[in-house]
JSON list of C-alpha atoms in Angstrom, two decimals:
[
{"chain": "A", "resi": 1, "resn": "ALA", "atom": "CA", "xyz": [-3.10, 14.75, -8.95]},
{"chain": "A", "resi": 2, "resn": "GLN", "atom": "CA", "xyz": [-3.00, 11.08, -9.40]},
{"chain": "A", "resi": 3, "resn": "LYS", "atom": "CA", "xyz": [-6.15, 9.06, -9.39]},
{"chain": "A", "resi": 4, "resn": "VAL", "atom": "CA", "xyz": [-6.72, 5.35, -9.73]},
{"chain": "A", "resi": 5, "resn": "THR", "atom": "CA", "xyz": [-9.97, 3.49, -10.40]},
{"chain": "A", "resi": 6, "resn": "GLN", "atom": "CA", "xyz": [-10.57, -0.13, -9.68]},
{"chain": "A", "resi": 7, "resn": "ALA", "atom": "CA", "xyz": [-14.11, -0.38, -10.94]},
{"chain": "A", "resi": 8, "resn": "GLN", "atom": "CA", "xyz": [-14.66, -3.99, -9.76]},
{"chain": "A", "resi": 9, "resn": "THR", "atom": "CA", "xyz": [-15.37, -3.89, -6.05]},
{"chain": "A", "resi": 10, "resn": "GLU", "atom": "CA", "xyz": [-15.83, -7.60, -5.63]},
{"chain": "A", "resi": 11, "resn": "ILE", "atom": "CA", "xyz": [-15.31, -10.59, -7.96]},
{"chain": "A", "resi": 12, "resn": "SER", "atom": "CA", "xyz": [-16.22, -14.16, -7.21]},
{"chain": "A", "resi": 13, "resn": "VAL", "atom": "CA", "xyz": [-15.00, -17.09, -9.39]},
{"chain": "A", "resi": 14, "resn": "VAL", "atom": "CA", "xyz": [-14.76, -20.82, -9.17]},
{"chain": "A", "resi": 15, "resn": "GLU", "atom": "CA", "xyz": [-11.34, -22.42, -8.93]},
{"chain": "A", "resi": 16, "resn": "LYS", "atom": "CA", "xyz": [-9.45, -22.84, -12.14]},
{"chain": "A", "resi": 17, "resn": "GLU", "atom": "CA", "xyz": [-11.24, -19.95, -13.85]},
{"chain": "A", "resi": 18, "resn": "ASP", "atom": "CA", "xyz": [-9.22, -17.11, -15.27]},
{"chain": "A", "resi": 19, "resn": "VAL", "atom": "CA", "xyz": [-9.96, -13.66, -13.81]},
{"chain": "A", "resi": 20, "resn": "THR", "atom": "CA", "xyz": [-8.87, -10.20, -14.76]},
{"chain": "A", "resi": 21, "resn": "LEU", "atom": "CA", "xyz": [-8.74, -7.27, -12.32]},
{"chain": "A", "resi": 22, "resn": "ASP", "atom": "CA", "xyz": [-8.97, -3.90, -13.95]},
{"chain": "A", "resi": 23, "resn": "CYS", "atom": "CA", "xyz": [-7.05, -0.80, -13.04]},
{"chain": "A", "resi": 24, "resn": "VAL", "atom": "CA", "xyz": [-7.36, 2.63, -14.73]},
{"chain": "A", "resi": 25, "resn": "TYR", "atom": "CA", "xyz": [-5.20, 5.51, -13.55]},
{"chain": "A", "resi": 26, "resn": "GLU", "atom": "CA", "xyz": [-4.92, 9.16, -14.21]},
{"chain": "A", "resi": 27, "resn": "THR", "atom": "CA", "xyz": [-1.65, 11.10, -14.09]},
{"chain": "A", "resi": 28, "resn": "ARG", "atom": "CA", "xyz": [-0.26, 14.21, -15.75]},
{"chain": "A", "resi": 29, "resn": "ASP", "atom": "CA", "xyz": [3.29, 12.96, -15.27]},
{"chain": "A", "resi": 30, "resn": "THR", "atom": "CA", "xyz": [5.22, 11.56, -18.24]},
{"chain": "A", "resi": 31, "resn": "THR", "atom": "CA", "xyz": [7.30, 9.25, -15.98]},
{"chain": "A", "resi": 32, "resn": "TYR", "atom": "CA", "xyz": [5.57, 7.17, -13.44]},
{"chain": "A", "resi": 33, "resn": "TYR", "atom": "CA", "xyz": [5.48, 3.74, -11.85]},
{"chain": "A", "resi": 34, "resn": "LEU", "atom": "CA", "xyz": [2.57, 1.36, -11.39]},
{"chain": "A", "resi": 35, "resn": "PHE", "atom": "CA", "xyz": [2.26, -1.22, -8.60]},
{"chain": "A", "resi": 36, "resn": "TRP", "atom": "CA", "xyz": [0.02, -4.06, -7.64]},
{"chain": "A", "resi": 37, "resn": "TYR", "atom": "CA", "xyz": [-0.26, -5.33, -4.03]},
{"chain": "A", "resi": 38, "resn": "LYS", "atom": "CA", "xyz": [-2.19, -8.21, -2.64]},
{"chain": "A", "resi": 39, "resn": "GLN", "atom": "CA", "xyz": [-3.85, -8.27, 0.85]},
{"chain": "A", "resi": 40, "resn": "PRO", "atom": "CA", "xyz": [-4.84, -11.81, 1.77]},
{"chain": "A", "resi": 41, "resn": "PRO", "atom": "CA", "xyz": [-7.37, -12.37, 4.63]},
{"chain": "A", "resi": 42, "resn": "SER", "atom": "CA", "xyz": [-4.48, -12.50, 7.12]},
{"chain": "A", "resi": 43, "resn": "GLY", "atom": "CA", "xyz": [-4.05, -8.73, 6.46]},
{"chain": "A", "resi": 44, "resn": "GLU", "atom": "CA", "xyz": [-0.50, -8.14, 5.32]},
{"chain": "A", "resi": 45, "resn": "LEU", "atom": "CA", "xyz": [0.24, -6.21, 2.15]},
{"chain": "A", "resi": 46, "resn": "VAL", "atom": "CA", "xyz": [2.30, -8.27, -0.32]},
{"chain": "A", "resi": 47, "resn": "PHE", "atom": "CA", "xyz": [4.09, -6.56, -3.25]},
{"chain": "A", "resi": 48, "resn": "LEU", "atom": "CA", "xyz": [3.34, -8.20, -6.63]},
{"chain": "A", "resi": 49, "resn": "ILE", "atom": "CA", "xyz": [4.81, -6.06, -9.40]},
{"chain": "A", "resi": 50, "resn": "ARG", "atom": "CA", "xyz": [6.31, -2.75, -10.32]},
{"chain": "A", "resi": 51, "resn": "ARG", "atom": "CA", "xyz": [6.05, -1.35, -13.79]},
{"chain": "A", "resi": 52, "resn": "ASN", "atom": "CA", "xyz": [7.84, 1.62, -15.35]},
{"chain": "A", "resi": 53, "resn": "SER", "atom": "CA", "xyz": [5.73, 3.86, -17.65]},
{"chain": "A", "resi": 54, "resn": "PHE", "atom": "CA", "xyz": [8.29, 3.55, -20.41]},
{"chain": "A", "resi": 55, "resn": "ASP", "atom": "CA", "xyz": [8.06, -0.24, -20.54]},
{"chain": "A", "resi": 56, "resn": "GLU", "atom": "CA", "xyz": [4.88, -1.42, -22.16]},
{"chain": "A", "resi": 57, "resn": "GLN", "atom": "CA", "xyz": [5.82, -5.04, -22.45]},
{"chain": "A", "resi": 58, "resn": "ASN", "atom": "CA", "xyz": [3.40, -7.32, -20.76]},
{"chain": "A", "resi": 59, "resn": "GLU", "atom": "CA", "xyz": [4.74, -9.31, -17.80]},
{"chain": "A", "resi": 60, "resn": "ILE", "atom": "CA", "xyz": [4.11, -12.88, -16.80]},
{"chain": "A", "resi": 61, "resn": "SER", "atom": "CA", "xyz": [5.02, -14.48, -13.57]},
{"chain": "A", "resi": 62, "resn": "GLY", "atom": "CA", "xyz": [3.68, -17.97, -13.23]},
{"chain": "A", "resi": 63, "resn": "ARG", "atom": "CA", "xyz": [-0.12, -17.78, -13.26]},
{"chain": "A", "resi": 64, "resn": "TYR", "atom": "CA", "xyz": [-0.04, -13.98, -12.92]},
{"chain": "A", "resi": 65, "resn": "SER", "atom": "CA", "xyz": [0.17, -11.69, -15.92]},
{"chain": "A", "resi": 66, "resn": "TRP", "atom": "CA", "xyz": [-0.08, -7.89, -16.30]},
{"chain": "A", "resi": 67, "resn": "ASN", "atom": "CA", "xyz": [-1.26, -5.96, -19.37]},
{"chain": "A", "resi": 68, "resn": "PHE", "atom": "CA", "xyz": [-0.06, -2.34, -19.46]},
{"chain": "A", "resi": 69, "resn": "GLN", "atom": "CA", "xyz": [-1.74, -0.15, -22.04]},
{"chain": "A", "resi": 70, "resn": "LYS", "atom": "CA", "xyz": [-0.43, 3.40, -21.78]},
{"chain": "A", "resi": 71, "resn": "SER", "atom": "CA", "xyz": [-2.80, 4.65, -24.51]},
{"chain": "A", "resi": 72, "resn": "THR", "atom": "CA", "xyz": [-5.78, 3.74, -22.39]},
{"chain": "A", "resi": 73, "resn": "SER", "atom": "CA", "xyz": [-4.01, 4.34, -19.00]},
{"chain": "A", "resi": 74, "resn": "SER", "atom": "CA", "xyz": [-4.78, 0.85, -17.84]},
{"chain": "A", "resi": 75, "resn": "PHE", "atom": "CA", "xyz": [-2.71, -1.73, -15.97]},
{"chain": "A", "resi": 76, "resn": "ASN", "atom": "CA", "xyz": [-4.80, -4.82, -15.77]},
{"chain": "A", "resi": 77, "resn": "PHE", "atom": "CA", "xyz": [-3.93, -7.99, -13.76]},
{"chain": "A", "resi": 78, "resn": "THR", "atom": "CA", "xyz": [-4.90, -11.50, -14.83]},
{"chain": "A", "resi": 79, "resn": "ILE", "atom": "CA", "xyz": [-4.74, -14.62, -12.76]},
{"chain": "A", "resi": 80, "resn": "THR", "atom": "CA", "xyz": [-4.81, -17.83, -14.86]},
{"chain": "A", "resi": 81, "resn": "ALA", "atom": "CA", "xyz": [-6.30, -20.98, -13.35]},
{"chain": "A", "resi": 82, "resn": "SER", "atom": "CA", "xyz": [-7.25, -19.29, -10.12]},
{"chain": "A", "resi": 83, "resn": "GLN", "atom": "CA", "xyz": [-6.83, -21.08, -6.81]},
{"chain": "A", "resi": 84, "resn": "VAL", "atom": "CA", "xyz": [-8.43, -20.63, -3.46]},
{"chain": "A", "resi": 85, "resn": "VAL", "atom": "CA", "xyz": [-5.20, -19.11, -2.15]},
{"chain": "A", "resi": 86, "resn": "ASP", "atom": "CA", "xyz": [-5.64, -16.24, -4.58]},
{"chain": "A", "resi": 87, "resn": "SER", "atom": "CA", "xyz": [-8.53, -15.04, -2.51]},
{"chain": "A", "resi": 88, "resn": "ALA", "atom": "CA", "xyz": [-7.54, -11.59, -1.39]},
{"chain": "A", "resi": 89, "resn": "VAL", "atom": "CA", "xyz": [-8.01, -7.89, -1.93]},
{"chain": "A", "resi": 90, "resn": "TYR", "atom": "CA", "xyz": [-5.86, -6.57, -4.72]},
{"chain": "A", "resi": 91, "resn": "PHE", "atom": "CA", "xyz": [-4.74, -3.04, -4.97]},
{"chain": "A", "resi": 92, "resn": "CYS", "atom": "CA", "xyz": [-3.43, -1.09, -7.89]},
{"chain": "A", "resi": 93, "resn": "ALA", "atom": "CA", "xyz": [-1.28, 1.96, -7.12]},
{"chain": "A", "resi": 94, "resn": "PRO", "atom": "CA", "xyz": [0.44, 4.47, -9.35]},
{"chain": "A", "resi": 95, "resn": "ARG", "atom": "CA", "xyz": [3.38, 6.50, -8.17]},
{"chain": "A", "resi": 96, "resn": "THR", "atom": "CA", "xyz": [4.90, 9.54, -9.86]},
{"chain": "A", "resi": 97, "resn": "GLN", "atom": "CA", "xyz": [8.60, 10.20, -9.93]},
{"chain": "A", "resi": 98, "resn": "GLY", "atom": "CA", "xyz": [8.30, 13.89, -9.15]},
{"chain": "A", "resi": 99, "resn": "GLY", "atom": "CA", "xyz": [5.78, 16.03, -7.43]},
{"chain": "A", "resi": 100, "resn": "SER", "atom": "CA", "xyz": [4.09, 14.48, -4.51]},
{"chain": "A", "resi": 101, "resn": "GLU", "atom": "CA", "xyz": [6.06, 11.21, -4.71]},
{"chain": "A", "resi": 102, "resn": "LYS", "atom": "CA", "xyz": [3.08, 9.44, -3.21]},
{"chain": "A", "resi": 103, "resn": "LEU", "atom": "CA", "xyz": [1.85, 5.95, -3.71]},
{"chain": "A", "resi": 104, "resn": "VAL", "atom": "CA", "xyz": [-1.83, 6.38, -4.35]},
{"chain": "A", "resi": 105, "resn": "PHE", "atom": "CA", "xyz": [-3.87, 3.26, -3.80]},
{"chain": "A", "resi": 106, "resn": "GLY", "atom": "CA", "xyz": [-7.09, 2.31, -5.57]},
{"chain": "A", "resi": 107, "resn": "LYS", "atom": "CA", "xyz": [-10.01, 1.14, -3.43]},
{"chain": "A", "resi": 108, "resn": "GLY", "atom": "CA", "xyz": [-9.15, -2.48, -4.19]},
{"chain": "A", "resi": 109, "resn": "THR", "atom": "CA", "xyz": [-10.86, -5.42, -5.72]},
{"chain": "A", "resi": 110, "resn": "LYS", "atom": "CA", "xyz": [-11.90, -8.21, -3.41]},
{"chain": "A", "resi": 111, "resn": "LEU", "atom": "CA", "xyz": [-11.41, -11.55, -5.20]},
{"chain": "A", "resi": 112, "resn": "THR", "atom": "CA", "xyz": [-12.98, -14.65, -3.89]},
{"chain": "A", "resi": 113, "resn": "VAL", "atom": "CA", "xyz": [-11.99, -17.95, -5.43]},
{"chain": "A", "resi": 114, "resn": "ASN", "atom": "CA", "xyz": [-14.44, -20.76, -4.49]},
{"chain": "A", "resi": 115, "resn": "PRO", "atom": "CA", "xyz": [-13.47, -24.42, -4.52]},
{"chain": "B", "resi": 1, "resn": "ASP", "atom": "CA", "xyz": [14.57, -12.27, 9.19]},
{"chain": "B", "resi": 2, "resn": "THR", "atom": "CA", "xyz": [11.58, -10.03, 9.31]},
{"chain": "B", "resi": 3, "resn": "ALA", "atom": "CA", "xyz": [12.00, -7.13, 6.92]},
{"chain": "B", "resi": 4, "resn": "VAL", "atom": "CA", "xyz": [9.53, -4.54, 8.26]},
{"chain": "B", "resi": 5, "resn": "SER", "atom": "CA", "xyz": [8.14, -5.15, 11.73]},
{"chain": "B", "resi": 6, "resn": "GLN", "atom": "CA", "xyz": [5.58, -3.25, 13.82]},
{"chain": "B", "resi": 7, "resn": "THR", "atom": "CA", "xyz": [4.68, -3.38, 17.46]},
{"chain": "B", "resi": 8, "resn": "PRO", "atom": "CA", "xyz": [2.19, -3.88, 18.80]},
{"chain": "B", "resi": 9, "resn": "LYS", "atom": "CA", "xyz": [0.10, -6.03, 16.38]},
{"chain": "B", "resi": 10, "resn": "TYR", "atom": "CA", "xyz": [-3.14, -5.19, 18.25]},
{"chain": "B", "resi": 11, "resn": "LEU", "atom": "CA", "xyz": [-3.94, -2.17, 20.29]},
{"chain": "B", "resi": 12, "resn": "VAL", "atom": "CA", "xyz": [-7.23, -1.72, 22.20]},
{"chain": "B", "resi": 13, "resn": "THR", "atom": "CA", "xyz": [-7.57, 1.48, 24.21]},
{"chain": "B", "resi": 14, "resn": "GLN", "atom": "CA", "xyz": [-10.00, 4.03, 25.54]},
{"chain": "B", "resi": 15, "resn": "MET", "atom": "CA", "xyz": [-10.86, 7.40, 24.03]},
{"chain": "B", "resi": 16, "resn": "GLY", "atom": "CA", "xyz": [-8.64, 10.13, 25.25]},
{"chain": "B", "resi": 17, "resn": "ASN", "atom": "CA", "xyz": [-5.59, 7.93, 25.78]},
{"chain": "B", "resi": 18, "resn": "ASP", "atom": "CA", "xyz": [-2.20, 8.42, 24.21]},
{"chain": "B", "resi": 19, "resn": "LYS", "atom": "CA", "xyz": [-0.51, 5.53, 22.38]},
{"chain": "B", "resi": 20, "resn": "SER", "atom": "CA", "xyz": [2.50, 4.83, 20.25]},
{"chain": "B", "resi": 21, "resn": "ILE", "atom": "CA", "xyz": [3.19, 2.32, 17.50]},
{"chain": "B", "resi": 22, "resn": "LYS", "atom": "CA", "xyz": [6.79, 1.36, 16.62]},
{"chain": "B", "resi": 23, "resn": "CYS", "atom": "CA", "xyz": [8.19, 0.34, 13.27]},
{"chain": "B", "resi": 24, "resn": "GLU", "atom": "CA", "xyz": [11.50, -0.98, 12.36]},
{"chain": "B", "resi": 25, "resn": "GLN", "atom": "CA", "xyz": [13.01, -2.18, 9.12]},
{"chain": "B", "resi": 26, "resn": "ASN", "atom": "CA", "xyz": [16.14, -4.17, 8.53]},
{"chain": "B", "resi": 27, "resn": "LEU", "atom": "CA", "xyz": [16.33, -3.72, 4.75]},
{"chain": "B", "resi": 28, "resn": "GLY", "atom": "CA", "xyz": [18.75, -0.88, 4.86]},
{"chain": "B", "resi": 29, "resn": "HIS", "atom": "CA", "xyz": [16.21, 1.43, 3.23]},
{"chain": "B", "resi": 30, "resn": "ASP", "atom": "CA", "xyz": [16.35, 5.22, 3.68]},
{"chain": "B", "resi": 31, "resn": "THR", "atom": "CA", "xyz": [12.62, 6.04, 3.38]},
{"chain": "B", "resi": 32, "resn": "MET", "atom": "CA", "xyz": [9.82, 5.01, 5.69]},
{"chain": "B", "resi": 33, "resn": "TYR", "atom": "CA", "xyz": [6.07, 5.61, 5.73]},
{"chain": "B", "resi": 34, "resn": "TRP", "atom": "CA", "xyz": [2.96, 5.40, 7.69]},
{"chain": "B", "resi": 35, "resn": "TYR", "atom": "CA", "xyz": [-0.37, 4.52, 6.01]},
{"chain": "B", "resi": 36, "resn": "LYS", "atom": "CA", "xyz": [-3.83, 4.26, 7.51]},
{"chain": "B", "resi": 37, "resn": "GLN", "atom": "CA", "xyz": [-6.34, 1.66, 6.27]},
{"chain": "B", "resi": 38, "resn": "ASP", "atom": "CA", "xyz": [-9.93, 2.29, 7.22]},
{"chain": "B", "resi": 39, "resn": "SER", "atom": "CA", "xyz": [-12.75, -0.19, 7.69]},
{"chain": "B", "resi": 40, "resn": "LYS", "atom": "CA", "xyz": [-13.52, -0.08, 3.97]},
{"chain": "B", "resi": 41, "resn": "LYS", "atom": "CA", "xyz": [-10.00, -1.13, 3.25]},
{"chain": "B", "resi": 42, "resn": "PHE", "atom": "CA", "xyz": [-9.03, 2.27, 1.85]},
{"chain": "B", "resi": 43, "resn": "LEU", "atom": "CA", "xyz": [-5.31, 2.89, 2.17]},
{"chain": "B", "resi": 44, "resn": "LYS", "atom": "CA", "xyz": [-3.96, 6.39, 2.50]},
{"chain": "B", "resi": 45, "resn": "ILE", "atom": "CA", "xyz": [-0.55, 7.71, 3.15]},
{"chain": "B", "resi": 46, "resn": "MET", "atom": "CA", "xyz": [-0.09, 9.73, 6.35]},
{"chain": "B", "resi": 47, "resn": "PHE", "atom": "CA", "xyz": [3.66, 10.52, 6.61]},
{"chain": "B", "resi": 48, "resn": "SER", "atom": "CA", "xyz": [6.89, 9.80, 4.98]},
{"chain": "B", "resi": 49, "resn": "TYR", "atom": "CA", "xyz": [10.44, 10.22, 6.16]},
{"chain": "B", "resi": 50, "resn": "ASN", "atom": "CA", "xyz": [13.66, 10.13, 4.08]},
{"chain": "B", "resi": 51, "resn": "ASN", "atom": "CA", "xyz": [16.92, 9.91, 5.98]},
{"chain": "B", "resi": 52, "resn": "LYS", "atom": "CA", "xyz": [15.12, 11.09, 9.11]},
{"chain": "B", "resi": 53, "resn": "GLU", "atom": "CA", "xyz": [13.61, 14.13, 7.34]},
{"chain": "B", "resi": 54, "resn": "LEU", "atom": "CA", "xyz": [9.81, 14.49, 7.03]},
{"chain": "B", "resi": 55, "resn": "ILE", "atom": "CA", "xyz": [8.97, 14.67, 3.31]},
{"chain": "B", "resi": 56, "resn": "ILE", "atom": "CA", "xyz": [5.27, 13.87, 3.16]},
{"chain": "B", "resi": 57, "resn": "ASN", "atom": "CA", "xyz": [2.78, 15.13, 5.70]},
{"chain": "B", "resi": 58, "resn": "GLU", "atom": "CA", "xyz": [-0.68, 14.55, 4.53]},
{"chain": "B", "resi": 59, "resn": "THR", "atom": "CA", "xyz": [-3.77, 16.22, 6.06]},
{"chain": "B", "resi": 60, "resn": "VAL", "atom": "CA", "xyz": [-3.54, 14.45, 9.34]},
{"chain": "B", "resi": 61, "resn": "PRO", "atom": "CA", "xyz": [-4.64, 15.87, 12.71]},
{"chain": "B", "resi": 62, "resn": "ASN", "atom": "CA", "xyz": [-1.98, 17.34, 14.89]},
{"chain": "B", "resi": 63, "resn": "ARG", "atom": "CA", "xyz": [-2.70, 14.53, 17.39]},
{"chain": "B", "resi": 64, "resn": "PHE", "atom": "CA", "xyz": [-0.63, 12.35, 15.17]},
{"chain": "B", "resi": 65, "resn": "SER", "atom": "CA", "xyz": [3.09, 12.84, 15.45]},
{"chain": "B", "resi": 66, "resn": "PRO", "atom": "CA", "xyz": [5.70, 10.67, 13.73]},
{"chain": "B", "resi": 67, "resn": "LYS", "atom": "CA", "xyz": [9.24, 10.40, 14.95]},
{"chain": "B", "resi": 68, "resn": "SER", "atom": "CA", "xyz": [12.22, 8.93, 13.16]},
{"chain": "B", "resi": 69, "resn": "PRO", "atom": "CA", "xyz": [15.16, 8.42, 15.58]},
{"chain": "B", "resi": 70, "resn": "ASP", "atom": "CA", "xyz": [17.23, 6.83, 12.73]},
{"chain": "B", "resi": 71, "resn": "LYS", "atom": "CA", "xyz": [16.77, 5.58, 9.22]},
{"chain": "B", "resi": 72, "resn": "ALA", "atom": "CA", "xyz": [15.67, 2.16, 10.43]},
{"chain": "B", "resi": 73, "resn": "HIS", "atom": "CA", "xyz": [12.94, 3.32, 12.77]},
{"chain": "B", "resi": 74, "resn": "LEU", "atom": "CA", "xyz": [9.71, 5.31, 12.41]},
{"chain": "B", "resi": 75, "resn": "ASN", "atom": "CA", "xyz": [7.31, 5.59, 15.29]},
{"chain": "B", "resi": 76, "resn": "LEU", "atom": "CA", "xyz": [3.84, 7.02, 15.31]},
{"chain": "B", "resi": 77, "resn": "HIS", "atom": "CA", "xyz": [2.50, 8.67, 18.48]},
{"chain": "B", "resi": 78, "resn": "ILE", "atom": "CA", "xyz": [-1.18, 9.46, 18.73]},
{"chain": "B", "resi": 79, "resn": "ASN", "atom": "CA", "xyz": [-2.53, 11.83, 21.39]},
{"chain": "B", "resi": 80, "resn": "SER", "atom": "CA", "xyz": [-6.08, 12.07, 22.72]},
{"chain": "B", "resi": 81, "resn": "LEU", "atom": "CA", "xyz": [-7.28, 8.98, 20.72]},
{"chain": "B", "resi": 82, "resn": "GLU", "atom": "CA", "xyz": [-10.81, 9.30, 19.17]},
{"chain": "B", "resi": 83, "resn": "LEU", "atom": "CA", "xyz": [-13.17, 6.66, 17.91]},
{"chain": "B", "resi": 84, "resn": "GLY", "atom": "CA", "xyz": [-12.43, 7.57, 14.33]},
{"chain": "B", "resi": 85, "resn": "ASP", "atom": "CA", "xyz": [-8.77, 6.66, 14.79]},
{"chain": "B", "resi": 86, "resn": "SER", "atom": "CA", "xyz": [-9.70, 3.03, 14.86]},
{"chain": "B", "resi": 87, "resn": "ALA", "atom": "CA", "xyz": [-8.02, 1.49, 11.82]},
{"chain": "B", "resi": 88, "resn": "VAL", "atom": "CA", "xyz": [-5.14, -0.64, 10.73]},
{"chain": "B", "resi": 89, "resn": "TYR", "atom": "CA", "xyz": [-1.91, 1.33, 10.54]},
{"chain": "B", "resi": 90, "resn": "PHE", "atom": "CA", "xyz": [0.79, 0.12, 8.23]},
{"chain": "B", "resi": 91, "resn": "CYS", "atom": "CA", "xyz": [4.40, 1.00, 8.19]},
{"chain": "B", "resi": 92, "resn": "ALA", "atom": "CA", "xyz": [6.42, 0.68, 4.94]},
{"chain": "B", "resi": 93, "resn": "SER", "atom": "CA", "xyz": [9.92, 1.29, 3.67]},
{"chain": "B", "resi": 94, "resn": "SER", "atom": "CA", "xyz": [11.64, 1.76, 0.40]},
{"chain": "B", "resi": 95, "resn": "GLN", "atom": "CA", "xyz": [15.16, 2.52, -0.87]},
{"chain": "B", "resi": 96, "resn": "GLY", "atom": "CA", "xyz": [14.65, 5.93, -2.32]},
{"chain": "B", "resi": 97, "resn": "ARG", "atom": "CA", "xyz": [11.68, 8.30, -2.18]},
{"chain": "B", "resi": 98, "resn": "THR", "atom": "CA", "xyz": [10.21, 8.16, -5.63]},
{"chain": "B", "resi": 99, "resn": "ARG", "atom": "CA", "xyz": [10.03, 5.11, -7.67]},
{"chain": "B", "resi": 100, "resn": "GLU", "atom": "CA", "xyz": [11.27, 2.20, -5.62]},
{"chain": "B", "resi": 101, "resn": "THR", "atom": "CA", "xyz": [9.01, -0.49, -4.31]},
{"chain": "B", "resi": 102, "resn": "GLN", "atom": "CA", "xyz": [7.59, -0.08, -0.82]},
{"chain": "B", "resi": 103, "resn": "TYR", "atom": "CA", "xyz": [7.60, -3.00, 1.47]},
{"chain": "B", "resi": 104, "resn": "PHE", "atom": "CA", "xyz": [4.96, -3.15, 4.16]},
{"chain": "B", "resi": 105, "resn": "GLY", "atom": "CA", "xyz": [4.97, -4.27, 7.72]},
{"chain": "B", "resi": 106, "resn": "PRO", "atom": "CA", "xyz": [2.18, -6.55, 9.10]},
{"chain": "B", "resi": 107, "resn": "GLY", "atom": "CA", "xyz": [0.03, -3.73, 10.33]},
{"chain": "B", "resi": 108, "resn": "THR", "atom": "CA", "xyz": [-1.19, -2.60, 13.72]},
{"chain": "B", "resi": 109, "resn": "ARG", "atom": "CA", "xyz": [-4.89, -2.95, 14.31]},
{"chain": "B", "resi": 110, "resn": "LEU", "atom": "CA", "xyz": [-6.01, -0.08, 16.59]},
{"chain": "B", "resi": 111, "resn": "LEU", "atom": "CA", "xyz": [-9.37, -0.15, 18.23]},
{"chain": "B", "resi": 112, "resn": "VAL", "atom": "CA", "xyz": [-10.44, 2.84, 20.26]},
{"chain": "B", "resi": 113, "resn": "LEU", "atom": "CA", "xyz": [-13.42, 2.21, 22.58]}
]
């Protein structure tokens, strides 16, 4: 069964600081996908990134970057120069290609960016 | 141009009542889902349908019954509502049942009094 751990329950930073949200997952599957979603205070779930387990290249999208380390089963998310609008709960979620085919969410990390 | 929509957005009802939540997607996806998010923000899948066929049915009380009249719609009917059913219910859809990105609706906040 899949399992995902987001050890940081809450993080508080000041605007313009860089912040990294950790995600460690467990899976027995050789092929899987990893996702990050954002849930701002308004409540909707916003897709951020999907990563294939075969692709270990880091990804950068504007101020967002993701570091995938298959050897340590981690898929960490970094926000550079954080802004107040980044305040949200961030969820990491692995999904296997076979078996249960479920998207399993971590408990989320609540990020607060203070002005 | 809403991709995944849910109605209603808010639902306040008494214990014992029966209620339905509707979901529609206009993305042309073939797979739809229901998730429940509890008060601690924990998100858990309840059901999944692929081409109107039930493919995931988690340990959910029988009082919850999903229905998919077509690929674009997935409704959730809840009988005999209980206090513990209070939560936010999210509908999602994806093209394919395994690796594709799931896109979520805005959520339905259910409060059972």
